[in-house]
GROMACS .gro file of C-alpha atoms in nm:
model
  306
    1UNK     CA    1   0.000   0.000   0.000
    2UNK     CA    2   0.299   0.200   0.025
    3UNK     CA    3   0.305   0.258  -0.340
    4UNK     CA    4  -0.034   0.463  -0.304
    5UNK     CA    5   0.171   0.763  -0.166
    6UNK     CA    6   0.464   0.686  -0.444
    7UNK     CA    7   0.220   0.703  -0.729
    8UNK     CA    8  -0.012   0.996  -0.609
    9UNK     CA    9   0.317   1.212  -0.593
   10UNK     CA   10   0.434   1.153  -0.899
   11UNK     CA   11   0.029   1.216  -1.074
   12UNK     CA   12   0.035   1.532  -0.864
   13UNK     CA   13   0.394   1.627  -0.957
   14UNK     CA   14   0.285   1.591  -1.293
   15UNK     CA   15  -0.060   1.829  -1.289
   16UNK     CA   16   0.142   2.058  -1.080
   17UNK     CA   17   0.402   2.121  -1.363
   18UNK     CA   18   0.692   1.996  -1.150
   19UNK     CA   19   1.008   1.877  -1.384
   20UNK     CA   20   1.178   1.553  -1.395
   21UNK     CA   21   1.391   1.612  -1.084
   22UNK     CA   22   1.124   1.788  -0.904
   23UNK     CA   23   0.950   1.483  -0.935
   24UNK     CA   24   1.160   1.243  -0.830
   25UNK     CA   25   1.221   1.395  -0.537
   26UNK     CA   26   0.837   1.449  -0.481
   27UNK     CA   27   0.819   1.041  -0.488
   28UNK     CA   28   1.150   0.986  -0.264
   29UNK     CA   29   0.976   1.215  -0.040
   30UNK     CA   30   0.610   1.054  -0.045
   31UNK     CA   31   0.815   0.734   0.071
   32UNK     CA   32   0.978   0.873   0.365
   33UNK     CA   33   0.604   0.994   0.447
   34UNK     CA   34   0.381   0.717   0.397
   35UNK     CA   35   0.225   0.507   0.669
   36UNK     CA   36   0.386   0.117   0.698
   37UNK     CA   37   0.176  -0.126   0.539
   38UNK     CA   38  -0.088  -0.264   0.785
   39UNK     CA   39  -0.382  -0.422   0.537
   40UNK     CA   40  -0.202  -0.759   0.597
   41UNK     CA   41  -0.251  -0.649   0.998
   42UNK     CA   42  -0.590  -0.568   0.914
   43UNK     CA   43  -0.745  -0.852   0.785
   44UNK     CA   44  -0.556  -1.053   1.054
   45UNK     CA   45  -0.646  -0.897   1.337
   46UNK     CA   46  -0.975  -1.073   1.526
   47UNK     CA   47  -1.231  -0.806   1.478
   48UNK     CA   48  -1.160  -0.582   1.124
   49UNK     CA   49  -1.115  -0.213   1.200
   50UNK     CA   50  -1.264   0.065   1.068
   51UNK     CA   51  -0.895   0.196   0.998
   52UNK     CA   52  -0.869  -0.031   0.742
   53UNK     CA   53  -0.898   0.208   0.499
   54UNK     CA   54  -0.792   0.507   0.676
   55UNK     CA   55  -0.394   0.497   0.553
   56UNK     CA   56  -0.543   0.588   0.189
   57UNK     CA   57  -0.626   0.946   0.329
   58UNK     CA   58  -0.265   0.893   0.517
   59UNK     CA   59  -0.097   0.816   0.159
   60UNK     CA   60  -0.270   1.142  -0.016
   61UNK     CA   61  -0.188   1.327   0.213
   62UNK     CA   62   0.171   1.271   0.248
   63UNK     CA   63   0.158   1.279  -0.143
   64UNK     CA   64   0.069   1.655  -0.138
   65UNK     CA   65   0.290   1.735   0.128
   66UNK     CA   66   0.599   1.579  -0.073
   67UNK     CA   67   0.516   1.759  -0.372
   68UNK     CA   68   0.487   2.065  -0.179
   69UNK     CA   69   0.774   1.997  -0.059
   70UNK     CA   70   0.977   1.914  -0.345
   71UNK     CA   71   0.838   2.241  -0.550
   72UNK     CA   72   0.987   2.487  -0.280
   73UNK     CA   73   1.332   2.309  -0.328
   74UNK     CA   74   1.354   2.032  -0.100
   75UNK     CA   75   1.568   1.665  -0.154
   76UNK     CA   76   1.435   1.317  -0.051
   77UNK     CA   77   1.637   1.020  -0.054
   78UNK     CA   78   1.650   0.914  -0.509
   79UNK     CA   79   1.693   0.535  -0.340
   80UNK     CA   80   1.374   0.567  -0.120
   81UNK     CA   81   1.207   0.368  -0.418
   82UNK     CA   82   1.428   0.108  -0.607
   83UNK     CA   83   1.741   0.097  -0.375
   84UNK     CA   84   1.839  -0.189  -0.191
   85UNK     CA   85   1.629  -0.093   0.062
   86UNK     CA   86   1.345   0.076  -0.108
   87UNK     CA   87   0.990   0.022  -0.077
   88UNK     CA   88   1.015  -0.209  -0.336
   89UNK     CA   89   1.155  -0.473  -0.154
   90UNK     CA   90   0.948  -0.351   0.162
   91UNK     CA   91   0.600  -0.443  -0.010
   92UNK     CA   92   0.698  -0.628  -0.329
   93UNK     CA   93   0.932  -0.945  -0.359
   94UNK     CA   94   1.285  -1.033  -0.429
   95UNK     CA   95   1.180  -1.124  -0.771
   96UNK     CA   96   1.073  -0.794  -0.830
   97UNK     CA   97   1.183  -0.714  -1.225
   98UNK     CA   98   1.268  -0.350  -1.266
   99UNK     CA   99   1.338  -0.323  -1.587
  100UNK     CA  100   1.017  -0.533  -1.672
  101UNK     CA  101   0.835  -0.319  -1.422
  102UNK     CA  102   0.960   0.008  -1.632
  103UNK     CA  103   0.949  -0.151  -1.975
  104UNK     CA  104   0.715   0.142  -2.225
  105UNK     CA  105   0.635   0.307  -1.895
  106UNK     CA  106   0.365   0.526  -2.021
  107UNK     CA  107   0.298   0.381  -2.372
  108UNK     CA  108   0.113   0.088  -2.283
  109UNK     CA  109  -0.229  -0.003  -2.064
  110UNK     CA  110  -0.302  -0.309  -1.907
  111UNK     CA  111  -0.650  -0.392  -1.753
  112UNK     CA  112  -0.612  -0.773  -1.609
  113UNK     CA  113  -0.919  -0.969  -1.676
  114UNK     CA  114  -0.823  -1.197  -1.370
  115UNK     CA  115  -0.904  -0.968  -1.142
  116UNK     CA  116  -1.204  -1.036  -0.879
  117UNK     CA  117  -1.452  -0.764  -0.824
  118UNK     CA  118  -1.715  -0.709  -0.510
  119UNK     CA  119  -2.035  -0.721  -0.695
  120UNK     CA  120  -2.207  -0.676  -0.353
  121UNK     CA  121  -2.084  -0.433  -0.121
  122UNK     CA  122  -2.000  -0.693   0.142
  123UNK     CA  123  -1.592  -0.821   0.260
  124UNK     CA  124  -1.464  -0.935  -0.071
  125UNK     CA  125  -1.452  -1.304   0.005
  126UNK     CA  126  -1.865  -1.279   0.140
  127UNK     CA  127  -1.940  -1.221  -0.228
  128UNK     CA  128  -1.951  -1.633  -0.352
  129UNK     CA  129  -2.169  -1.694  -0.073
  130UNK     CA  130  -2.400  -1.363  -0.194
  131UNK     CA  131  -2.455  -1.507  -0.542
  132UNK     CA  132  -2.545  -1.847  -0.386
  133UNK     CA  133  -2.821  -1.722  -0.162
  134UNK     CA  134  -2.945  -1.536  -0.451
  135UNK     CA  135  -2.914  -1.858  -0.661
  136UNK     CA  136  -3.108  -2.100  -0.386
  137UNK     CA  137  -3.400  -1.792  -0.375
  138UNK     CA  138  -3.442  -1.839  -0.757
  139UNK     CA  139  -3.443  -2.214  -0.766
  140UNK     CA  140  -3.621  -2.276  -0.453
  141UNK     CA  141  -3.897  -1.981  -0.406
  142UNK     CA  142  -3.910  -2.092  -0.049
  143UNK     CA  143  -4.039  -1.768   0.172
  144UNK     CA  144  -3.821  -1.607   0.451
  145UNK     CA  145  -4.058  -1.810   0.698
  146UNK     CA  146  -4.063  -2.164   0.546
  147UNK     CA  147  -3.664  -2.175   0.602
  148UNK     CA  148  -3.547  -2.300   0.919
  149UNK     CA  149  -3.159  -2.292   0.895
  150UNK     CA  150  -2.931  -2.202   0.703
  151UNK     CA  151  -2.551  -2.287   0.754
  152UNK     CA  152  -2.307  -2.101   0.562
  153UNK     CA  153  -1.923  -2.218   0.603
  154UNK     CA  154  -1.669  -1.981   0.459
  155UNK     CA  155  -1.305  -1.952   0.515
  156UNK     CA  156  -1.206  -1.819   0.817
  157UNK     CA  157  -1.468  -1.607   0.914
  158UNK     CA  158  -1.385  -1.277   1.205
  159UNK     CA  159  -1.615  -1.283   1.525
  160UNK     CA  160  -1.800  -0.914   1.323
  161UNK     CA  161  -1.872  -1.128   1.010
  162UNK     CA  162  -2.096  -1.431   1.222
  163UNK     CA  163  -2.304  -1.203   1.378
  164UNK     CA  164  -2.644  -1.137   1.250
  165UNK     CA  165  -2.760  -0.890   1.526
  166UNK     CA  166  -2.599  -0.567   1.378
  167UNK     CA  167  -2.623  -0.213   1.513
  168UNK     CA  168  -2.402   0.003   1.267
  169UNK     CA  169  -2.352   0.049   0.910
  170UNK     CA  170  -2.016  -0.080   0.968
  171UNK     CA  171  -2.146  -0.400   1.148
  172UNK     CA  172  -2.377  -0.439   0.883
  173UNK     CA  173  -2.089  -0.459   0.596
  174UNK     CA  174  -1.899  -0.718   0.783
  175UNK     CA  175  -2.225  -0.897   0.891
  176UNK     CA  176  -2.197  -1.275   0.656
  177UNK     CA  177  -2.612  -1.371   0.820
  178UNK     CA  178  -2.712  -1.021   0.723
  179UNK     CA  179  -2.617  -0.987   0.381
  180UNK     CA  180  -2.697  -1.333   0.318
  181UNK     CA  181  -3.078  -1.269   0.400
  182UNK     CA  182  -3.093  -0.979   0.205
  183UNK     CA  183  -2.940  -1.145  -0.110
  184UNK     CA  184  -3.205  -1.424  -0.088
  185UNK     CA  185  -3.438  -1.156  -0.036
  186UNK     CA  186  -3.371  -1.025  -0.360
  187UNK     CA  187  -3.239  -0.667  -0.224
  188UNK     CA  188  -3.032  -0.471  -0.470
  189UNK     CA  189  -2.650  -0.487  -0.442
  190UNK     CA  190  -2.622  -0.158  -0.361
  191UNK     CA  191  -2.497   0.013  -0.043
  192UNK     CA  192  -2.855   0.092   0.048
  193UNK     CA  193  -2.782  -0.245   0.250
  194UNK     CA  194  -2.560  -0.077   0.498
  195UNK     CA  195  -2.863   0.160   0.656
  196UNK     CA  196  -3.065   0.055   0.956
  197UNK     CA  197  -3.402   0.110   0.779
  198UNK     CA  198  -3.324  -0.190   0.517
  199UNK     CA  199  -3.053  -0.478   0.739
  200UNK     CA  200  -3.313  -0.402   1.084
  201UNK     CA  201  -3.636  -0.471   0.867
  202UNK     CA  202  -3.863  -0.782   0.855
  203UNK     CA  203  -3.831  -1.037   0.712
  204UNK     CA  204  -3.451  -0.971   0.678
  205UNK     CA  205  -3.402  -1.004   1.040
  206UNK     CA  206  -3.572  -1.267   1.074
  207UNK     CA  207  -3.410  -1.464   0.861
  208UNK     CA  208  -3.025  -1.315   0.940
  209UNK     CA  209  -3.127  -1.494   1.275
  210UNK     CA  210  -3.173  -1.847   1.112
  211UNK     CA  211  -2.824  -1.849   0.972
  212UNK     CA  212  -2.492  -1.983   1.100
  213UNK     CA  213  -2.132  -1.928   0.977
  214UNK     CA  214  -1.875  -2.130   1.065
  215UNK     CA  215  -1.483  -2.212   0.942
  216UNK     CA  216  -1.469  -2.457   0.669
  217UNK     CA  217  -1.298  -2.813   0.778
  218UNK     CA  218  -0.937  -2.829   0.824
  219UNK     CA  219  -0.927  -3.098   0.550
  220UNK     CA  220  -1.068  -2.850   0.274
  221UNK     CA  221  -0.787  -2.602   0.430
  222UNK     CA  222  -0.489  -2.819   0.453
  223UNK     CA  223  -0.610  -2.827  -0.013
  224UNK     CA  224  -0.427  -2.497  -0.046
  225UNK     CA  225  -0.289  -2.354   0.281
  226UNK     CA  226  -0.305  -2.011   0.426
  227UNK     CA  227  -0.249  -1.772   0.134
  228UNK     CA  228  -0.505  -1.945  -0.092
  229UNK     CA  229  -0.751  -1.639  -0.032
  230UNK     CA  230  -0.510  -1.395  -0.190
  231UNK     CA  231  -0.550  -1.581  -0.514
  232UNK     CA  232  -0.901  -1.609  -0.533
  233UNK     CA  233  -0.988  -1.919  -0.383
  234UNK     CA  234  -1.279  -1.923  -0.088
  235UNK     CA  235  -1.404  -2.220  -0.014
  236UNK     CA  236  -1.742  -2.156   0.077
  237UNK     CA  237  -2.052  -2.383   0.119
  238UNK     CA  238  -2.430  -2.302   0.172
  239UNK     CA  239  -2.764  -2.493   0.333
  240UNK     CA  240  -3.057  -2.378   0.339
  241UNK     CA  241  -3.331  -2.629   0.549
  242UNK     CA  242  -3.686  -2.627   0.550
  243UNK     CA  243  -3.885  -2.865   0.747
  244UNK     CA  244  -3.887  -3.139   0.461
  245UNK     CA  245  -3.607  -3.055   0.168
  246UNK     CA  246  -3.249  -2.920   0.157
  247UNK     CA  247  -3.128  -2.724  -0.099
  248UNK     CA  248  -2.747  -2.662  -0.138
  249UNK     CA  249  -2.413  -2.479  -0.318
  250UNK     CA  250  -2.081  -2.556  -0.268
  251UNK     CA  251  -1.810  -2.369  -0.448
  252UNK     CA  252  -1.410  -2.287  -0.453
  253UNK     CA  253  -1.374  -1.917  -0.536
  254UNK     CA  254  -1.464  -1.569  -0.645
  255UNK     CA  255  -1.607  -1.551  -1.001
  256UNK     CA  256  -1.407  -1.431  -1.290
  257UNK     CA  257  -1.576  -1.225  -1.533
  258UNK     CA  258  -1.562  -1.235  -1.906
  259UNK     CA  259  -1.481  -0.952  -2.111
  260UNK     CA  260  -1.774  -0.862  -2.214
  261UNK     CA  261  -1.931  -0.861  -1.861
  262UNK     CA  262  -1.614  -0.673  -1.766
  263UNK     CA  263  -1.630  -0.448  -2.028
  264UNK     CA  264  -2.020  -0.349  -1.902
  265UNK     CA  265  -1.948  -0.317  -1.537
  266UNK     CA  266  -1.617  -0.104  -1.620
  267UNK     CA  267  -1.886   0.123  -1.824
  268UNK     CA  268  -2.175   0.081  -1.497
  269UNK     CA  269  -1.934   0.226  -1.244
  270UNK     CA  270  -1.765   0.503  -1.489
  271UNK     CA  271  -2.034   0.635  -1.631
  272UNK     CA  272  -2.200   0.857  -1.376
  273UNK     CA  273  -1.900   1.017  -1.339
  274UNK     CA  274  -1.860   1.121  -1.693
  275UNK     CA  275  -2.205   1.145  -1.797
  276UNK     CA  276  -2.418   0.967  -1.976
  277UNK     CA  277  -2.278   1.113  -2.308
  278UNK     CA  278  -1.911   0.971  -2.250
  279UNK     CA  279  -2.013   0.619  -2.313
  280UNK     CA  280  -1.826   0.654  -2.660
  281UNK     CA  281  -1.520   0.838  -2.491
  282UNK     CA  282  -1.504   0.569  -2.224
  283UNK     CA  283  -1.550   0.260  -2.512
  284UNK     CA  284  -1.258   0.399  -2.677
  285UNK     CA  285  -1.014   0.414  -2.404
  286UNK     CA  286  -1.161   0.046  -2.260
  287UNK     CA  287  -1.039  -0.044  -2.619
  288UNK     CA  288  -0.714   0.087  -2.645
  289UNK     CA  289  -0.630  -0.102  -2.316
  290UNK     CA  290  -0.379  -0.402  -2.415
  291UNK     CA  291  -0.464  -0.771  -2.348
  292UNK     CA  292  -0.299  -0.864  -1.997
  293UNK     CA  293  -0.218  -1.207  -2.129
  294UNK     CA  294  -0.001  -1.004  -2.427
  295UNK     CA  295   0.207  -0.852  -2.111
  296UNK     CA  296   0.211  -1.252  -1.982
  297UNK     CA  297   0.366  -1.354  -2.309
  298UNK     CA  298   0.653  -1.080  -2.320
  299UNK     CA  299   0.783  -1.130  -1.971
  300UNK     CA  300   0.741  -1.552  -2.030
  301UNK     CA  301   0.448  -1.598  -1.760
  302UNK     CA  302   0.215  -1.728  -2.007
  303UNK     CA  303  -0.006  -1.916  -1.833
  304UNK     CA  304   0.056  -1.704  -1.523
  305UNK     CA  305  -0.106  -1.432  -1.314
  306UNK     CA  306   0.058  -1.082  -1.399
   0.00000   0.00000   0.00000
């Protein structure tokens, strides 16, 4: 996350007219001032903060104070970045490829297709189990009160993301039983979910109340160990009981999305903020973005993630 404060300095450097040197300095400087990264403490810690987020605002802001800073004359350290001990090595790997990394800086665009997006506005890893409740609504049609359990396992889940008594908007994001209900429910995606007046209304309650999370089995763990998550894999399974039937999903990861699906969410988001004219303008530049798997080829990962 380090790199946030890198690359804001050198955007801002840029739009404030700053020269080559100027700029490199403004990034050297953005390094020294950026927070450690802590998203790895974050998502490991027992209950997920509300800071989780917070060391964006840090990064910008140190961003704007290094190019301030660098515009009225001051130095950083040039090897704050890709020295022996830059932030490079701090938040990257020892495999990291410089001169790959740098290769056409600035000529070419890559949007990677393998990325996995939060269609719901839930924790990332929530979203399989999302889709399935909305899947079991549409095959099943059973009402809110002719279910009498559900039990949702999904990997590693915190204390804040089992509970499906919630009190805050906050709570209500993390909450696995209350965004579950509301997905059966048939509730739009949308952060609407997050206010008391839809997650504390019947039948949503009610039915948050039926459902229990627990960890998956140690046998579907020991398939992939620790740091399968970070590669899109969460196991996930989900029951849903009535008195006489069972209906159930069971799946191994976050959905990829195809191009063209890509292509019209990259549009969904975009759009309002360019107005409903730009759809042209934005087509364009969604079209002069390369193929990821093209940047796979040159560097010899083909077959790989970028």
């Amino acid at each position: 996350m380090s790199s946030v404060a890198v690359g804001t300095a050198a955007a801002l450097s840029r739009l404030a007219g700053l020269n080559a040197g100027q700029t490199a300095h403004a990034m050297a400087l953005a390094a020294y001032g950026a927070p450690p990264p802590l998203m790895h403490r974050a998502m490991t810690a027992v209950e997920i903060p509300e800071s989780k987020y917070d060391p964006l605002a840090a990064h910008t802001r140190a961003a704007f104070e290094a190019v301030d800073l660098a515009s009225a004359g001051v130095r950083g350290d040039l090897g704050a970045v890709e020295g022996d001990l830059g932030l490079w090595r701090l938040f990257g790997t020892a495999g990291f490829d410089e001169a790959a990394a740098l290769l056409d800086l600035g000529r070419h665009w890559y949007l990677d297709n393998e990325v996995w997006f939060k269609v719901y506005p839930v924790v990332l890893y929530s979203n399989p189990i999302m889709e399935a409740m909305a899947a079991l609504s549409a095959k099943t049609g059973w009402a809110a009160d002719e279910i009498t359990q559900v039990r949702i396992e999904r990997w590693n889940p915190k204390p804040g993301e089992t509970r499906a008594t919630v009190a805050t908007e906050s709570d209500a994001w993390l909450s696995i039983p209350v965004n579950a209900a509301l997905s059966y429910l048939g509730g739009a995606p949308v952060t609407s979910w997050r206010r008391p007046e839809v997650f504390a209304a019947e039948p949503a309650t009610t039915l948050a109340s039926k459902i229990v999370v627990t960890d998956v089995s140690d046998e579907v763990k020991s398939q992939r160990g620790t740091n399968g998550l970070w590669n899109g894999w969460s196991p996930y399974s989900v029951v849903i009981l009535t008195d006489t039937w069972e209906e159930r999903i069971d799946g191994s990861g976050l959905r990829r999305y195809p191009d063209t699906e890509l292509r019209s969410k990259w549009l969904t988001c975009l759009r309002p903020t360019f107005g409903e004219g730009s759809e042209a303008v934005l087509t364009s530049a969604l079209n002069h973005l390369d193929n990821p798997r093209q940047l796979m080829r040159l560097f010899g990962k083909e077959g790989e993630r970028s």
